[in-house]
Short mmCIF file of C-alpha atoms and ligand atoms in Angstrom, two decimals:
data_model
loop_
_atom_site.label_atom_id
_atom_site.label_comp_id
_atom_site.label_asym_id
_atom_site.label_seq_id
_atom_site.Cartn_x
_atom_site.Cartn_y
_atom_site.Cartn_z
CA MET A 1 -15.98 14.84 12.22
CA ALA A 2 -12.35 15.77 12.46
CA ASN A 3 -12.17 13.70 15.59
CA GLN A 4 -13.69 10.79 13.84
CA ARG A 5 -11.11 11.03 11.09
CA LEU A 6 -8.36 11.26 13.56
CA ARG A 7 -9.58 8.20 15.36
CA ALA A 8 -9.67 6.34 12.10
CA LEU A 9 -6.09 7.35 11.50
CA LEU A 10 -5.02 6.27 14.93
CA ARG A 11 -6.50 2.90 14.18
CA TRP A 12 -4.57 2.78 10.97
CA THR A 13 -1.31 3.05 12.73
CA LYS A 14 -1.98 -0.41 14.09
CA TRP A 15 -1.71 -2.10 10.78
CA ALA A 16 1.74 -0.89 9.95
CA ASP A 17 4.08 -3.39 11.53
CA TRP A 18 6.68 -0.86 12.31
CA ALA A 19 4.18 1.45 13.91
CA ILE A 20 3.71 -0.96 16.77
CA ALA A 21 6.65 0.90 18.14
CA ALA A 22 4.93 4.26 18.04
CA VAL A 23 4.35 4.94 21.66
CA GLY A 24 3.07 8.43 22.02
CA PHE A 25 1.42 11.00 19.88
CA THR A 26 2.91 14.35 20.54
CA ILE A 27 2.54 16.09 17.29
CA ILE A 28 -0.59 15.91 15.37
CA ILE A 29 -0.79 17.94 12.28
CA PHE A 30 -3.41 18.73 9.73
CA VAL A 31 -5.95 16.27 8.75
CA LEU A 32 -7.42 17.89 5.72
CA THR A 33 -10.48 16.90 3.82
CA PHE A 34 -9.40 13.53 2.87
CA PHE A 35 -11.28 10.46 3.64
CA PHE A 36 -13.72 8.16 2.14
CA ASP A 37 -17.28 9.07 2.69
CA SER A 38 -18.11 7.43 5.96
CA SER A 39 -21.52 6.47 4.59
CA SER A 40 -19.67 3.83 2.62
CA THR A 41 -18.83 2.02 5.81
CA ASP A 42 -22.22 0.86 6.87
CA GLY A 43 -23.14 -1.99 9.12
CA ALA A 44 -23.78 -4.50 6.39
CA ALA A 45 -21.63 -7.07 8.18
CA SER A 46 -24.48 -8.36 10.27
CA SER A 47 -26.34 -9.59 7.20
CA VAL A 48 -23.37 -11.16 5.48
CA ASN A 49 -21.27 -14.18 6.25
CA LEU A 50 -17.90 -13.07 7.41
CA PRO A 51 -14.97 -15.08 6.13
CA ALA A 52 -14.32 -17.83 8.66
CA SER A 53 -10.70 -16.98 9.05
CA ASP A 54 -8.52 -14.06 8.22
CA LEU A 55 -5.73 -16.37 7.07
CA VAL A 56 -5.35 -15.67 3.39
CA ASP A 57 -3.52 -17.85 0.87
CA LEU A 58 -0.65 -16.72 -1.30
CA THR A 59 -1.54 -16.38 -4.99
CA LEU A 60 1.28 -16.38 -7.50
CA LEU A 61 0.64 -13.88 -10.24
CA HIS A 62 -0.96 -15.99 -12.98
CA ASN A 63 0.08 -13.96 -15.98
CA ALA A 64 3.55 -13.21 -14.67
CA LYS A 65 5.54 -15.83 -16.54
CA ASP A 66 4.25 -14.86 -19.97
CA ARG A 67 4.89 -11.23 -19.29
CA GLY A 68 8.30 -11.67 -17.73
CA ALA A 69 7.09 -10.05 -14.52
CA LEU A 70 9.45 -11.72 -12.09
CA CYS A 71 10.97 -11.25 -8.66
CA LEU A 72 14.70 -10.52 -8.35
CA ASP A 73 15.52 -14.24 -8.51
CA GLY A 74 13.21 -14.99 -11.44
CA SER A 75 10.40 -16.52 -9.37
CA LEU A 76 6.74 -15.50 -9.76
CA PRO A 77 5.56 -12.56 -7.67
CA GLY A 78 2.83 -13.14 -5.13
CA TYR A 79 -0.08 -11.49 -3.39
CA HIS A 80 -2.85 -12.39 -0.99
CA PHE A 81 -6.40 -11.64 -2.03
CA GLN A 82 -9.57 -11.63 0.03
CA LYS A 83 -12.79 -11.01 -1.81
CA GLY A 84 -15.04 -8.15 -0.71
CA PHE A 85 -18.59 -8.68 0.36
CA GLY A 86 -21.82 -6.78 0.99
CA SER A 87 -21.35 -3.05 0.77
CA GLY A 88 -17.64 -3.50 0.02
CA SER A 89 -18.05 -5.73 -3.03
CA ASN A 90 -17.00 -2.99 -5.42
CA ASN A 91 -14.39 -1.37 -3.25
CA TRP A 92 -10.70 -2.25 -3.37
CA LEU A 93 -7.93 -1.77 -0.86
CA LEU A 94 -4.39 -2.63 -1.94
CA HIS A 95 -1.52 -2.69 0.49
CA ILE A 96 2.10 -2.97 -0.66
CA GLU A 97 4.52 -4.25 1.91
CA GLY A 98 7.77 -2.45 2.62
CA GLY A 99 11.33 -3.69 2.95
CA GLY A 100 13.93 -1.17 1.81
CA TRP A 101 15.75 -1.43 -1.52
CA CYS A 102 18.84 -3.09 -2.90
CA ASN A 103 21.46 -0.88 -4.47
CA THR A 104 24.27 -3.21 -5.53
CA ILE A 105 24.69 -6.58 -7.21
CA GLU A 106 25.75 -7.89 -3.85
CA SER A 107 22.78 -6.61 -1.84
CA CYS A 108 20.31 -7.67 -4.54
CA SER A 109 21.88 -11.13 -4.63
CA THR A 110 21.47 -11.41 -0.88
CA ARG A 111 17.88 -10.27 -1.19
CA LYS A 112 17.18 -13.06 -3.69
CA THR A 113 17.46 -15.50 -0.83
CA THR A 114 14.67 -13.83 1.14
CA ALA A 115 10.95 -13.20 0.69
CA LEU A 116 11.85 -9.67 -0.44
CA GLY A 117 13.43 -11.09 -3.57
CA SER A 118 11.78 -14.42 -4.17
CA SER A 119 8.37 -16.01 -3.77
CA ASN A 120 10.13 -19.25 -2.80
CA PHE A 121 10.54 -17.68 0.62
CA MET A 122 7.16 -16.02 0.96
CA GLU A 123 4.70 -17.18 3.56
CA ARG A 124 2.00 -19.36 2.03
CA GLN A 125 -0.67 -17.82 4.23
CA VAL A 126 -0.81 -14.53 6.05
CA SER A 127 -3.22 -13.26 8.58
CA PHE A 128 -5.14 -10.15 7.53
CA SER A 129 -5.33 -7.73 10.42
CA GLY A 130 -5.57 -4.00 11.00
CA ILE A 131 -6.56 -2.23 7.82
CA LEU A 132 -6.84 -5.62 6.11
CA SER A 133 -9.03 -7.19 8.76
CA SER A 134 -12.57 -8.27 7.94
CA ASP A 135 -13.67 -7.64 11.50
CA PRO A 136 -15.75 -4.46 11.51
CA SER A 137 -14.79 -3.69 15.09
CA GLN A 138 -11.09 -3.72 14.15
CA ASN A 139 -11.47 -2.21 10.73
CA PRO A 140 -14.77 -0.34 10.43
CA ASP A 141 -13.77 1.52 7.27
CA PHE A 142 -12.58 -1.29 5.06
CA PHE A 143 -13.60 -4.61 6.58
CA SER A 144 -15.89 -5.56 3.71
CA TRP A 145 -13.70 -4.34 0.87
CA ASN A 146 -11.77 -6.49 -1.55
CA LYS A 147 -8.34 -6.54 0.03
CA VAL A 148 -5.00 -7.32 -1.50
CA LYS A 149 -1.70 -7.60 0.29
CA ILE A 150 1.02 -7.26 -2.30
CA HIS A 151 4.43 -8.79 -1.76
CA TYR A 152 7.41 -6.65 -2.62
CA CYS A 153 10.05 -8.75 -4.34
CA ASP A 154 11.88 -6.55 -6.84
CA GLY A 155 14.02 -4.37 -4.56
CA ALA A 156 13.21 -1.06 -6.29
CA SER A 157 9.66 -0.09 -5.29
CA PHE A 158 8.15 -1.68 -8.43
CA ALA A 159 10.10 0.67 -10.66
CA GLY A 160 12.96 -1.44 -12.06
CA ARG A 161 13.34 -2.15 -15.77
CA PRO A 162 14.72 -5.22 -17.57
CA GLU A 163 16.87 -3.05 -19.87
CA SER A 164 19.16 -2.62 -16.88
CA GLU A 165 19.72 -6.31 -16.27
CA PHE A 166 23.25 -7.60 -16.63
CA LYS A 167 23.84 -9.81 -19.65
CA ASN A 168 26.91 -11.45 -18.21
CA GLY A 169 25.62 -14.18 -15.97
CA THR A 170 24.71 -11.98 -13.01
CA ASN A 171 21.35 -13.57 -12.40
CA LEU A 172 19.22 -10.67 -11.25
CA PHE A 173 15.84 -9.74 -12.67
CA PHE A 174 14.89 -6.07 -12.60
CA ARG A 175 11.20 -6.34 -13.37
CA GLY A 176 9.46 -4.14 -10.82
CA GLN A 177 7.57 -2.10 -13.41
CA LEU A 178 6.45 -5.27 -15.21
CA ILE A 179 5.26 -6.77 -11.93
CA TRP A 180 3.21 -3.67 -11.26
CA GLU A 181 1.60 -3.81 -14.72
CA ALA A 182 0.88 -7.54 -14.62
CA LEU A 183 -0.55 -7.24 -11.14
CA MET A 184 -2.86 -4.41 -12.14
CA ASP A 185 -4.16 -6.36 -15.13
CA GLU A 186 -4.76 -9.41 -13.01
CA LEU A 187 -6.66 -7.50 -10.32
CA LEU A 188 -8.68 -5.64 -12.95
CA SER A 189 -9.64 -8.99 -14.45
CA VAL A 190 -10.95 -10.36 -11.15
CA GLY A 191 -13.28 -7.47 -10.46
CA MET A 192 -11.24 -4.33 -9.85
CA SER A 193 -12.37 -3.01 -13.22
CA ASN A 194 -15.76 -2.44 -11.57
CA ALA A 195 -14.33 -0.58 -8.61
CA LYS A 196 -16.38 2.25 -7.16
CA GLN A 197 -13.72 3.14 -4.62
CA ALA A 198 -10.09 2.13 -4.63
CA PHE A 199 -7.32 2.82 -2.22
CA LEU A 200 -3.67 2.12 -2.94
CA THR A 201 -1.61 2.02 0.22
CA GLY A 202 1.85 0.93 1.25
CA CYS A 203 4.34 1.07 4.03
CA SER A 204 7.93 2.31 3.71
CA ALA A 205 9.37 1.23 0.34
CA GLY A 206 5.85 -0.05 -0.43
CA GLY A 207 4.45 3.41 0.27
CA LEU A 208 7.02 4.84 -2.09
CA ALA A 209 5.77 2.38 -4.72
CA ALA A 210 2.20 3.49 -3.99
CA VAL A 211 2.96 7.14 -4.68
CA ILE A 212 5.18 6.40 -7.67
CA HIS A 213 2.31 4.48 -9.27
CA CYS A 214 -0.59 6.47 -7.84
CA ASP A 215 -1.63 8.31 -11.00
CA ASP A 216 -1.17 5.19 -13.09
CA PHE A 217 -3.41 3.31 -10.68
CA ARG A 218 -5.99 6.08 -11.08
CA GLU A 219 -5.87 5.87 -14.84
CA ARG A 220 -6.48 2.13 -14.91
CA LEU A 221 -9.70 2.41 -12.90
CA PRO A 222 -13.13 3.55 -14.08
CA GLN A 223 -13.42 7.30 -14.43
CA HIS A 224 -16.28 7.56 -11.98
CA ALA A 225 -14.43 5.63 -9.26
CA THR A 226 -13.06 7.42 -6.20
CA VAL A 227 -9.35 6.67 -6.08
CA LYS A 228 -6.83 7.66 -3.45
CA CYS A 229 -3.37 6.67 -2.33
CA LEU A 230 -1.63 6.51 1.00
CA ALA A 231 2.07 6.40 1.83
CA ASP A 232 2.84 5.26 5.32
CA ALA A 233 6.30 6.07 6.67
CA SER A 234 7.53 6.69 3.15
CA PHE A 235 8.42 10.36 3.16
CA PHE A 236 12.15 9.74 2.81
CA LEU A 237 14.28 12.85 2.98
CA ASP A 238 17.28 13.89 0.96
CA GLU A 239 19.22 14.97 4.03
CA SER A 240 22.88 14.81 5.00
CA ASP A 241 23.90 12.37 7.66
CA VAL A 242 25.63 13.33 10.91
CA GLN A 243 29.01 13.44 9.14
CA GLY A 244 27.65 15.73 6.47
CA ASN A 245 27.65 13.00 3.82
CA ARG A 246 24.79 12.48 1.42
CA THR A 247 24.38 8.83 2.31
CA MET A 248 20.73 8.51 1.33
CA ARG A 249 21.18 10.46 -1.89
CA SER A 250 23.98 8.24 -3.05
CA PHE A 251 22.08 5.14 -1.97
CA TYR A 252 19.06 6.15 -4.05
CA ASP A 253 21.38 7.08 -6.88
CA ASP A 254 22.73 3.53 -6.84
CA VAL A 255 19.22 2.03 -6.86
CA PHE A 256 18.19 4.38 -9.66
CA HIS A 257 21.08 3.38 -11.91
CA LEU A 258 21.28 -0.29 -11.00
CA GLN A 259 17.63 -0.96 -11.82
CA GLY A 260 17.06 1.77 -14.39
CA VAL A 261 14.05 3.22 -12.63
CA ALA A 262 13.97 6.58 -14.45
CA LYS A 263 11.20 5.61 -16.85
CA SER A 264 8.87 4.78 -13.98
CA LEU A 265 9.32 8.13 -12.25
CA ASP A 266 7.50 11.41 -12.57
CA LYS A 267 8.21 13.05 -15.94
CA ASN A 268 7.96 16.62 -14.66
CA CYS A 269 10.48 15.92 -11.96
CA LEU A 270 12.83 14.23 -14.38
CA SER A 271 12.74 17.09 -16.83
CA ARG A 272 13.48 19.47 -13.98
CA MET A 273 16.17 17.50 -12.13
CA GLY A 274 17.11 14.77 -14.59
CA ASN A 275 18.43 12.44 -11.93
CA SER A 276 17.80 10.13 -9.02
CA SER A 277 16.53 12.96 -6.81
CA CYS A 278 13.14 12.15 -8.36
CA LEU A 279 12.97 9.10 -6.08
CA PHE A 280 12.47 11.43 -3.13
CA PRO A 281 8.74 12.01 -2.52
CA ARG A 282 9.34 15.68 -1.81
CA GLU A 283 10.43 16.18 -5.42
CA PHE A 284 7.49 14.58 -7.15
CA ILE A 285 4.57 14.26 -4.79
CA LYS A 286 3.24 17.71 -5.64
CA ASN A 287 2.82 16.63 -9.24
CA ILE A 288 0.56 13.72 -8.42
CA ARG A 289 -2.95 14.46 -9.64
CA THR A 290 -4.68 11.81 -7.52
CA PRO A 291 -5.36 12.59 -3.84
CA VAL A 292 -2.49 11.36 -1.70
CA PHE A 293 -2.47 10.88 1.99
CA ILE A 294 0.75 10.88 4.00
CA VAL A 295 1.22 9.23 7.37
CA ASN A 296 4.66 9.69 8.87
CA PRO A 297 6.24 9.78 12.30
CA ALA A 298 7.79 13.18 13.02
CA TYR A 299 10.70 11.41 14.67
CA ASP A 300 10.96 8.77 12.03
CA PHE A 301 13.34 6.25 13.50
CA TRP A 302 13.83 4.38 10.27
CA GLN A 303 15.08 7.57 8.71
CA ILE A 304 17.11 8.41 11.79
CA ARG A 305 18.84 5.03 11.66
CA ASN A 306 19.39 4.98 7.93
CA ILE A 307 19.53 8.56 6.66
CA LEU A 308 20.67 10.67 9.60
CA VAL A 309 22.87 8.15 11.40
CA PRO A 310 23.70 5.27 9.05
CA ASP A 311 26.15 2.73 10.48
CA VAL A 312 29.01 3.94 8.27
CA SER A 313 28.72 7.43 9.71
CA ASP A 314 28.89 6.35 13.30
CA PRO A 315 31.96 4.12 13.47
CA GLN A 316 32.55 5.09 17.09
CA GLY A 317 29.06 4.06 18.11
CA TYR A 318 28.43 7.49 19.56
CA TRP A 319 24.78 7.27 18.44
CA GLN A 320 24.29 3.60 19.25
CA THR A 321 21.77 3.97 22.05
CA CYS A 322 20.22 7.28 21.01
CA ARG A 323 19.38 5.83 17.60
CA LEU A 324 17.22 3.24 19.28
CA ASN A 325 15.68 5.21 22.07
CA ILE A 326 15.20 8.92 22.19
CA HIS A 327 15.46 8.90 25.98
CA SER A 328 19.11 7.90 25.70
CA CYS A 329 20.11 10.90 23.63
CA ASN A 330 22.25 13.68 25.02
CA PRO A 331 21.28 17.34 24.49
CA ASN A 332 23.51 17.71 21.47
CA GLN A 333 22.00 14.66 19.82
CA LEU A 334 18.51 15.86 20.65
CA GLU A 335 19.25 19.11 18.85
CA ILE A 336 20.33 17.18 15.76
CA LEU A 337 17.22 15.01 15.94
CA LYS A 338 15.06 18.11 16.23
CA GLY A 339 16.74 19.54 13.17
CA PHE A 340 15.93 16.39 11.24
CA ARG A 341 12.36 16.48 12.46
CA ASN A 342 12.06 20.10 11.34
CA SER A 343 13.31 19.20 7.89
CA LEU A 344 10.64 16.56 7.72
CA LEU A 345 7.93 18.96 8.83
CA ASN A 346 9.10 21.59 6.34
CA ALA A 347 9.03 19.10 3.51
CA LEU A 348 5.58 17.96 4.57
CA SER A 349 4.23 21.48 4.80
CA GLU A 350 5.12 22.04 1.14
CA PHE A 351 3.06 19.02 0.34
CA GLN A 352 0.27 20.09 2.63
CA GLN A 353 -0.28 23.20 0.55
CA LYS A 354 -1.63 21.00 -2.15
CA ASN A 355 -5.41 20.68 -2.22
CA GLU A 356 -6.96 17.47 -1.08
CA ALA A 357 -3.69 16.34 0.38
CA GLY A 358 -3.72 14.97 3.86
CA MET A 359 -1.05 14.16 6.32
CA PHE A 360 -0.53 12.87 9.72
CA THR A 361 2.63 12.70 11.75
CA TRP A 362 3.39 11.41 15.14
CA MET A 363 6.30 10.69 17.31
CA ALA A 364 7.66 7.20 17.49
CA GLU A 365 9.65 7.00 20.69
CA THR A 366 11.19 3.66 20.21
CA TRP A 367 11.96 1.55 17.27
CA HIS A 368 12.42 -2.12 17.69
CA SER A 369 9.90 -3.93 15.58
CA PRO A 370 11.67 -7.02 14.20
CA SER A 371 10.20 -6.26 10.80
CA SER A 372 11.50 -2.74 10.60
CA PRO A 373 13.44 -2.66 7.36
CA ARG A 374 16.98 -1.44 6.94
CA ILE A 375 18.27 0.13 3.78
CA ASN A 376 20.33 -2.86 2.83
CA SER A 377 18.00 -5.27 4.53
CA LYS A 378 20.85 -6.51 6.64
CA ASP A 379 18.41 -7.30 9.38
C1 NAG B 1 28.60 -8.31 -14.73
O1 NAG B 1 28.77 -6.92 -14.96
C2 NAG B 1 28.75 -6.12 -13.80
C3 NAG B 1 28.78 -4.65 -14.20
O2 NAG B 1 29.77 -4.42 -15.11
C4 NAG B 1 29.88 -6.51 -12.87
O3 NAG B 1 29.90 -5.70 -11.72
C5 NAG B 1 29.70 -7.97 -12.50
O4 NAG B 1 30.73 -8.39 -11.67
C6 NAG B 1 29.63 -8.83 -13.75
N1 NAG B 1 29.27 -10.18 -13.34
C7 NAG B 1 29.91 -11.26 -13.81
C8 NAG B 1 29.38 -12.58 -13.32
O5 NAG B 1 30.81 -11.18 -14.59
C1 NAG B 2 32.02 11.29 5.02
O1 NAG B 2 32.62 12.55 4.82
C2 NAG B 2 33.89 12.68 5.41
C3 NAG B 2 34.34 14.10 5.23
O2 NAG B 2 33.37 14.96 5.74
C4 NAG B 2 34.85 11.68 4.79
O3 NAG B 2 36.11 11.78 5.40
C5 NAG B 2 34.29 10.29 4.97
O4 NAG B 2 35.08 9.34 4.29
C6 NAG B 2 32.89 10.19 4.47
N1 NAG B 2 32.34 8.90 4.87
C7 NAG B 2 31.73 8.11 4.06
C8 NAG B 2 31.20 6.83 4.65
O5 NAG B 2 31.57 8.34 2.88
C1 NAG B 3 20.06 16.18 -9.20
O1 NAG B 3 19.98 17.44 -9.79
C2 NAG B 3 19.74 18.49 -8.85
C3 NAG B 3 19.48 19.76 -9.65
O2 NAG B 3 20.44 19.92 -10.63
C4 NAG B 3 20.91 18.59 -7.89
O3 NAG B 3 20.68 19.60 -6.95
C5 NAG B 3 21.06 17.26 -7.19
O4 NAG B 3 22.19 17.27 -6.37
C6 NAG B 3 21.19 16.12 -8.20
N1 NAG B 3 21.12 14.85 -7.50
C7 NAG B 3 21.95 13.87 -7.73
C8 NAG B 3 21.73 12.63 -6.97
O5 NAG B 3 22.86 13.95 -8.54
#
């Protein structure tokens, strides 16, 4: 059984774009009792017509305009929806895409001109593969479920608030929380209100959004439904960089203040810390009442490139090659990487002590997926 779960997880790594780069699995930690009952994934496919193509159209959120739920540039948010069938008709899988955050007027204004800030730039059709695939051989657990790929276009993990918008002609909409609420209502109205099982997942900044909103998601669904959340490569650490500067902390602090995200964050954490540290999963994930599953590389190269060795802290380019490929690191750098990895494992083991929690880490040896997000989405 454990093996079966593990295999399912290995398959999952395929759907995360960035995880294409994960070459080897050296460290495999705890897979606790967390998974959907495998009886729910029966072979009903043979008796049902599979969708002809896994290309799925973009839907612009219908109720968004009335509710002021807008992307950074004021355009309507979008998602791709594929209806479930057969045994999956009442099951829902949501996947929130990643893409970093914007922390300044300047970086948010740049983001407005991309799909991460505006539906004007979103692809009209996307192909559903991996965990979103309707091919049972590719995706035996979820192929028949209702599946929704949610575009991320607010720059603050669906936690921004309009109260923080500038009133002086700086045309930026901070509506992440409103997008989340409008999206939930829309999905509930097209069948999610009858969900028997529901799974909220996300990658990177999208995984952060999934855990921020996990309990809220739970509360919107029928009481008898089985609801779980998954954060993939989203366990961002509050660690110093190689110069000893708190680059990530101050970056999150900027996001927190710019978009006024406090009201969307965990109340317990806020009453304890009262500040932007509550954006770090380590600080609030233990308070989540809904089962959460964590998938994270132990050598998380996104975090290495952006938290441990951000560009500003490596002006000499001493880390240039090591940052991209662990085989190019010298012994001193390897020690520092190991230290970072240990911090990650320590933080995860705190989380692991929680019942029903699950986690999975692996080692990503290289990191060169074109879609791997940077903090400021400069590339
Ligand atoms: C609006 O206010 C912000 C914050 O005070 C400032 O940084 C920005 O430059 C202002 N924008 C304009 C267009 O005046
Ligand atoms: C990082 O900290 C050092 C002192 O340890 C300081 O001189 C430097 O300006 C800081 N760099 C950044 C990018 O803040
Ligand atoms: C938030 O508060 C905690 C506890 O007082 C403190 O350790 C941490 O440095 C603060 N974080 C920020 C970003 O100010």
